[in-house]
């Protein structure tokens, strides 16, 4: 017992010595928040605690009792992410969808939920096929760029609004502060899925959100080697409700995943900024390509949400969505021809990825709904990694060159580019 009390005391002292609440730089916070020097060995990294249970005595209130309730390795991650999102609390979960379902499990049957109409396909299916019919929640999915429509959709039973900004995959930009203001007048909880931008580029709590959630599998983990989620809030009551639900729903991640996610936090500023920088340069080329019907990227000045994005975020992210000219077969030709892009779902890793949403993430979203959202058979989503811009550019242009489309603009485009005498334009 004395050994245990002494161990708790020296651990808390070690954690207190590494207090980073006065640190301002996001890169410094990413490296140091939640970290401490191990008091028993002097290790500059906290160890991975794999124990499922902990010593407990009748006359003490220990910080850790059982792995589902809490784990020291998980705590390190939670404190680190909370600092980056400028929140007071963080709850790590076993996946991004488990974070979403955990939040909705705090509602009662008959409660009304409003969501962006354009969200991750898994969220769409969960809201419509599970939360609605199975858990008796009333769900409305609308275009949240229309604030008048939002006000008209709110009911007396509306308890929560779920936002993605930018949305997945059409990259609509929503006015988080304006939505939060409307909702808070009605005492509605505002939840923002911040996966696409990460806490490096956007902090929804500063914009009025009550809860921020992440699929940590993406930019936070950053290496495509873990499945994990997280919820961040500064509201004491909301945290208490969510923490209790997380304990008894059992959606906690394991210590190794928490260790990997903590490692990801430390390099996230470098990775996110690099991918965003490269994405902008690629989008500026792709938007002018004659075989592309539409290039959607919030960093382009003609994007409808460009100015709003500049106001509420610190960057435009690493995601680009293309609508190719031609047919599904030609989109698939482009997809298969890419060599540096991994042909896979997910995003936010060090490696660039390409996916066709109708084949994977939005496969189970009804056709009529996809068409309404502008998600077609030739919609292609790109997640830009940290590879060199020149290599990704050449790979994309080479893949586009393999698409056969009858278009008179191709001739003039190629002639125009040849005048610049750059080798990579020969790939068009």
XYZ file of C-alpha atoms in Angstrom:
428
model
C 0.000 0.000 0.000
C 2.793 2.450 0.912
C 4.592 1.541 -2.306
C 1.421 2.269 -4.263
C 0.812 5.646 -2.588
C 4.462 6.618 -3.077
C 4.289 5.554 -6.751
C 1.158 7.661 -7.346
C 2.816 10.669 -5.721
C 6.036 10.582 -7.724
C 4.086 9.987 -10.954
C 1.899 13.040 -10.308
C 4.984 15.097 -9.484
C 6.611 14.041 -12.755
C 3.486 14.984 -14.700
C 3.248 18.348 -12.943
C 6.849 19.199 -13.860
C 5.902 18.846 -17.533
C 2.983 21.306 -17.412
C 2.500 22.902 -20.844
C -0.640 24.979 -20.281
C 1.296 28.213 -20.846
C 2.897 27.030 -24.092
C 1.490 28.857 -27.124
C 3.101 27.249 -30.179
C 1.098 24.398 -31.698
C 4.259 22.500 -32.622
C 5.549 22.709 -29.054
C 2.190 21.622 -27.667
C 2.106 18.669 -30.045
C 5.465 17.417 -28.779
C 5.131 18.111 -25.065
C 1.452 18.130 -23.996
C 0.553 15.137 -21.846
C 4.173 13.966 -21.735
C 6.353 13.456 -18.686
C 9.718 11.951 -17.816
C 9.275 8.505 -16.301
C 10.227 8.971 -12.609
C 11.550 5.444 -12.111
C 13.888 5.147 -15.110
C 14.391 8.684 -16.425
C 12.929 7.694 -19.801
C 11.928 10.801 -21.741
C 8.918 8.878 -23.085
C 6.151 7.634 -20.784
C 6.002 3.825 -20.876
C 3.214 1.786 -22.462
C 1.040 0.439 -19.642
C -0.538 -2.833 -20.747
C -2.034 -3.823 -17.392
C -5.782 -4.464 -17.415
C -6.182 -3.993 -13.676
C -4.548 -2.037 -10.828
C -4.062 -2.434 -7.075
C -6.885 -0.950 -5.015
C -7.159 -0.547 -1.218
C -10.253 0.206 0.810
C -9.040 3.526 2.199
C -7.849 5.181 -1.034
C -9.301 6.628 -4.230
C -6.850 5.495 -6.914
C -6.600 7.184 -10.277
C -6.652 3.832 -12.105
C -8.706 0.755 -11.205
C -9.507 -1.172 -14.375
C -8.418 -0.747 -18.001
C -11.880 0.043 -19.361
C -12.205 2.941 -16.915
C -8.782 4.424 -17.597
C -5.206 3.688 -18.565
C -2.063 5.832 -18.056
C -1.027 5.506 -21.726
C -4.512 6.590 -22.775
C -4.323 9.546 -20.406
C -1.127 10.776 -22.073
C -2.871 10.791 -25.444
C -6.062 12.378 -24.139
C -4.209 15.224 -22.460
C -2.135 15.840 -25.565
C -5.113 16.014 -27.943
C -7.179 18.123 -25.525
C -4.360 20.686 -25.459
C -4.189 20.832 -29.266
C -7.967 21.235 -29.590
C -7.945 23.854 -26.803
C -10.352 21.742 -24.783
C -10.541 20.775 -21.114
C -11.350 17.086 -21.552
C -10.717 14.320 -24.069
C -12.192 10.815 -24.253
C -10.370 8.363 -26.511
C -12.545 5.791 -28.278
C -11.963 2.656 -30.316
C -12.808 4.329 -33.667
C -14.225 7.498 -35.201
C -17.648 5.890 -35.597
C -17.576 4.738 -31.971
C -17.046 8.387 -31.010
C -20.052 9.341 -33.113
C -22.249 6.577 -31.667
C -21.101 7.363 -28.118
C -22.240 10.979 -28.502
C -25.639 9.934 -29.864
C -26.084 7.349 -27.115
C -26.411 10.208 -24.627
C -29.722 11.228 -26.269
C -33.172 9.821 -25.512
C -35.663 8.085 -27.841
C -37.671 10.739 -29.662
C -34.913 13.360 -29.590
C -34.280 15.167 -32.863
C -30.826 15.337 -34.473
C -29.823 17.567 -37.391
C -26.814 16.613 -39.511
C -24.997 17.890 -42.567
C -26.415 16.145 -45.622
C -22.910 15.629 -46.986
C -21.025 13.545 -44.408
C -18.775 10.506 -44.303
C -20.687 7.510 -45.696
C -20.382 5.543 -42.446
C -21.882 8.430 -40.484
C -24.689 8.711 -43.044
C -25.575 5.026 -42.746
C -25.330 5.078 -38.943
C -27.641 8.080 -38.633
C -30.239 6.799 -41.106
C -30.186 3.031 -40.618
C -29.256 2.637 -36.948
C -29.711 5.817 -34.898
C -33.071 6.487 -36.548
C -34.965 3.170 -36.777
C -33.024 1.169 -34.169
C -32.470 3.818 -31.479
C -35.633 5.847 -32.093
C -33.918 9.154 -32.837
C -35.467 11.521 -35.367
C -32.804 12.504 -37.897
C -32.866 15.370 -40.423
C -30.012 15.666 -42.916
C -29.890 19.073 -44.606
C -27.543 21.473 -46.375
C -26.192 23.392 -43.391
C -24.805 26.156 -45.570
C -28.404 27.378 -45.617
C -28.844 28.978 -42.201
C -32.491 29.831 -42.903
C -33.179 26.162 -43.623
C -31.439 25.259 -40.370
C -33.657 27.608 -38.373
C -36.762 26.152 -40.063
C -35.663 22.555 -39.367
C -35.114 23.053 -35.634
C -37.909 21.589 -33.473
C -38.695 21.706 -29.778
C -37.205 18.206 -29.563
C -33.947 19.104 -31.374
C -31.096 18.273 -28.990
C -27.981 17.995 -31.147
C -26.534 19.136 -34.449
C -23.747 17.249 -36.215
C -21.381 19.137 -38.522
C -18.519 18.279 -40.844
C -16.558 21.204 -42.253
C -15.209 20.725 -44.836
C -17.697 17.982 -45.674
C -16.823 14.538 -46.982
C -16.334 14.241 -49.916
C -17.621 17.410 -51.626
C -15.700 19.784 -49.327
C -18.518 22.191 -48.537
C -17.474 24.771 -45.941
C -19.987 25.435 -43.149
C -20.093 28.536 -40.957
C -19.464 26.886 -37.594
C -19.777 30.092 -35.539
C -23.077 31.087 -37.171
C -24.533 27.586 -36.752
C -23.425 27.493 -33.110
C -25.060 30.856 -32.421
C -28.411 29.714 -33.840
C -28.280 26.413 -31.966
C -27.212 27.816 -28.619
C -30.210 30.137 -28.609
C -32.260 26.919 -28.505
C -29.870 25.114 -26.111
C -28.863 22.621 -28.809
C -25.506 20.862 -28.504
C -23.177 21.501 -31.436
C -20.853 18.659 -32.504
C -18.136 19.161 -35.133
C -16.262 16.312 -36.790
C -12.851 17.951 -37.271
C -11.176 14.951 -38.914
C -10.538 16.579 -42.309
C -8.591 19.573 -40.955
C -7.205 18.268 -37.647
C -6.575 20.542 -34.645
C -3.578 21.978 -36.480
C -5.749 23.853 -38.987
C -9.068 24.323 -37.172
C -10.285 24.526 -33.567
C -14.105 24.302 -33.525
C -14.346 24.869 -29.756
C -13.016 28.385 -30.362
C -15.812 28.869 -32.915
C -18.573 27.926 -30.494
C -18.821 24.132 -30.812
C -19.612 22.180 -27.644
C -17.997 18.922 -28.766
C -15.266 18.105 -31.270
C -14.742 14.561 -32.500
C -12.070 12.897 -34.615
C -11.328 9.727 -36.423
C -7.778 9.475 -35.059
C -7.107 6.887 -37.745
C -6.591 9.800 -40.135
C -4.345 12.857 -39.575
C -3.828 12.299 -35.841
C -2.387 8.801 -36.252
C -0.992 9.763 -39.631
C 0.626 6.431 -40.564
C -2.340 4.210 -41.509
C -1.563 1.804 -38.678
C -4.315 2.295 -36.096
C -8.107 2.503 -35.726
C -9.154 4.991 -33.071
C -11.375 7.988 -32.319
C -11.649 10.813 -29.814
C -14.102 13.311 -28.314
C -13.036 16.688 -26.902
C -15.095 19.169 -24.872
C -14.689 21.883 -22.249
C -18.188 21.468 -20.795
C -18.146 19.727 -17.403
C -21.682 18.309 -17.692
C -21.200 17.045 -21.234
C -17.913 15.420 -20.264
C -19.471 13.704 -17.248
C -22.273 12.243 -19.351
C -19.948 11.102 -22.129
C -17.362 9.642 -19.744
C -19.959 7.521 -17.963
C -21.332 6.329 -21.296
C -17.844 5.462 -22.548
C -17.136 3.348 -19.462
C -20.328 1.300 -19.720
C -20.471 1.023 -23.495
C -16.900 -0.248 -23.451
C -15.644 1.638 -26.507
C -12.138 2.314 -25.174
C -8.965 1.849 -27.278
C -6.030 -0.320 -26.244
C -2.740 1.062 -24.900
C -0.726 0.295 -28.045
C -3.151 2.271 -30.205
C -2.935 5.140 -27.718
C 0.851 5.033 -27.915
C 0.747 5.152 -31.730
C -1.746 8.022 -31.663
C 0.446 9.961 -29.227
C 3.408 9.475 -31.543
C 1.233 10.777 -34.361
C 0.368 13.928 -32.402
C 4.019 14.876 -32.217
C 4.578 14.954 -35.971
C 1.091 16.094 -36.961
C 1.941 19.812 -37.413
C 4.684 18.965 -39.895
C 2.616 16.390 -41.792
C -0.590 18.423 -41.997
C 1.111 21.614 -43.139
C 3.142 19.747 -45.765
C 0.120 17.949 -47.218
C -1.926 21.174 -47.283
C 0.853 23.041 -49.064
C 1.208 20.313 -51.688
C -2.577 19.979 -52.097
C -2.924 23.659 -52.977
C -0.204 23.464 -55.633
C -1.769 20.346 -57.148
C -5.261 21.842 -57.121
C -4.022 24.913 -58.988
C -2.850 22.604 -61.803
C -5.771 20.178 -61.766
C -8.446 22.882 -61.878
C -7.142 23.931 -65.328
C -6.901 20.438 -66.785
C -9.282 19.806 -69.711
C -10.066 16.241 -68.645
C -11.345 17.412 -65.262
C -14.907 18.730 -65.079
C -14.463 20.128 -61.594
C -11.655 20.375 -59.051
C -12.951 21.055 -55.555
C -10.468 22.449 -53.065
C -11.282 25.184 -50.507
C -7.892 26.806 -51.107
C -8.877 27.784 -54.655
C -10.223 31.330 -54.868
C -13.293 30.220 -56.865
C -14.430 27.779 -54.150
C -17.721 29.085 -52.642
C -16.377 28.632 -49.112
C -12.896 30.046 -49.732
C -13.305 33.295 -47.785
C -15.143 31.594 -44.913
C -12.404 28.971 -44.713
C -9.782 31.707 -44.458
C -11.760 33.198 -41.573
C -12.398 30.097 -39.448
C -9.389 27.895 -40.257
C -5.620 28.235 -40.441
C -5.259 26.324 -43.709
C -7.213 24.480 -46.388
C -6.264 20.869 -45.702
C -4.882 18.027 -47.761
C -8.076 16.727 -49.415
C -8.987 17.317 -53.078
C -12.134 16.072 -54.801
C -12.276 15.758 -58.590
C -15.121 15.191 -61.003
C -13.619 13.762 -64.171
C -15.047 14.173 -67.642
C -16.249 10.974 -69.243
C -17.711 7.823 -67.725
C -17.191 5.547 -64.742
C -14.936 3.372 -66.890
C -12.685 6.336 -67.638
C -12.601 7.309 -63.967
C -11.536 3.753 -63.178
C -8.813 3.987 -65.844
C -7.461 7.077 -64.119
C -7.753 5.402 -60.706
C -5.815 2.295 -61.752
C -3.129 4.276 -63.590
C -1.952 6.112 -60.477
C 1.221 4.540 -59.115
C 2.226 6.674 -56.120
C -1.296 6.981 -54.727
C -2.466 4.047 -52.673
C -5.780 2.665 -53.987
C -7.571 2.603 -50.662
C -10.123 4.247 -48.389
C -9.119 6.429 -45.440
C -7.035 9.600 -45.542
C -4.552 11.704 -43.636
C -1.619 9.293 -43.767
C 1.928 10.035 -44.840
C 1.176 8.266 -48.124
C -1.191 9.762 -50.690
C -4.408 7.825 -51.267
C -7.063 7.815 -53.983
C -10.615 6.492 -53.772
C -13.835 6.589 -55.763
C -16.549 7.298 -53.142
C -19.374 5.455 -54.950
C -17.249 2.294 -54.786
C -16.353 2.496 -51.094
C -17.182 5.220 -48.539
C -20.541 6.172 -50.099
C -21.412 2.828 -51.671
C -24.411 2.328 -49.372
C -25.727 5.881 -49.695
C -28.788 5.750 -52.018
C -28.158 6.763 -55.639
C -30.698 9.604 -55.602
C -29.066 11.067 -52.502
C -25.580 10.793 -54.017
C -26.716 12.530 -57.178
C -28.287 15.329 -55.134
C -24.973 15.831 -53.348
C -22.993 15.789 -56.590
C -21.255 12.487 -55.857
C -21.136 10.759 -59.244
C -19.471 7.739 -60.813
C -16.589 10.008 -61.890
C -16.062 11.634 -58.491
C -12.544 10.880 -57.235
C -11.213 11.778 -53.786
C -7.518 12.439 -53.250
C -5.782 12.457 -49.880
C -2.455 14.195 -50.349
C 0.425 12.798 -48.314
C 3.897 14.111 -47.609
C 5.596 12.947 -50.826
C 7.342 15.516 -53.023
C 4.992 17.733 -55.017
C 6.761 17.096 -58.327
C 6.344 13.319 -58.059
C 2.645 13.511 -57.183
C 2.056 16.037 -59.962
C 3.699 13.802 -62.554
C 1.773 10.761 -61.350
C -1.585 12.566 -61.624
C -0.841 13.998 -65.064
C 0.381 10.651 -66.374
C -2.837 8.978 -65.164
C -4.955 11.698 -66.766
C -3.124 11.215 -70.054
C -4.524 7.692 -70.259
C -8.131 8.899 -70.384
C -9.457 9.132 -73.937
C -11.941 11.991 -74.241
C -13.036 13.789 -77.410
C -12.548 17.408 -76.442
C -11.233 20.158 -78.718
C -9.863 22.051 -75.733
C -7.193 19.357 -75.265
C -5.247 20.455 -78.326
C -4.999 24.086 -77.273
C -4.210 23.103 -73.678
C -1.279 20.902 -74.711
C 0.086 23.513 -77.122
C -0.103 26.155 -74.416
C 1.802 24.002 -71.964
C 4.484 23.013 -74.488
C 5.510 26.652 -74.747
C 6.569 26.516 -71.090
C 9.074 23.770 -71.967
C 8.470 21.697 -68.875
C 8.960 17.968 -69.259
C 6.043 16.915 -67.128
C 3.473 18.501 -69.462
C 4.408 15.917 -72.069
C 2.478 13.499 -69.893
C -0.858 15.171 -70.663
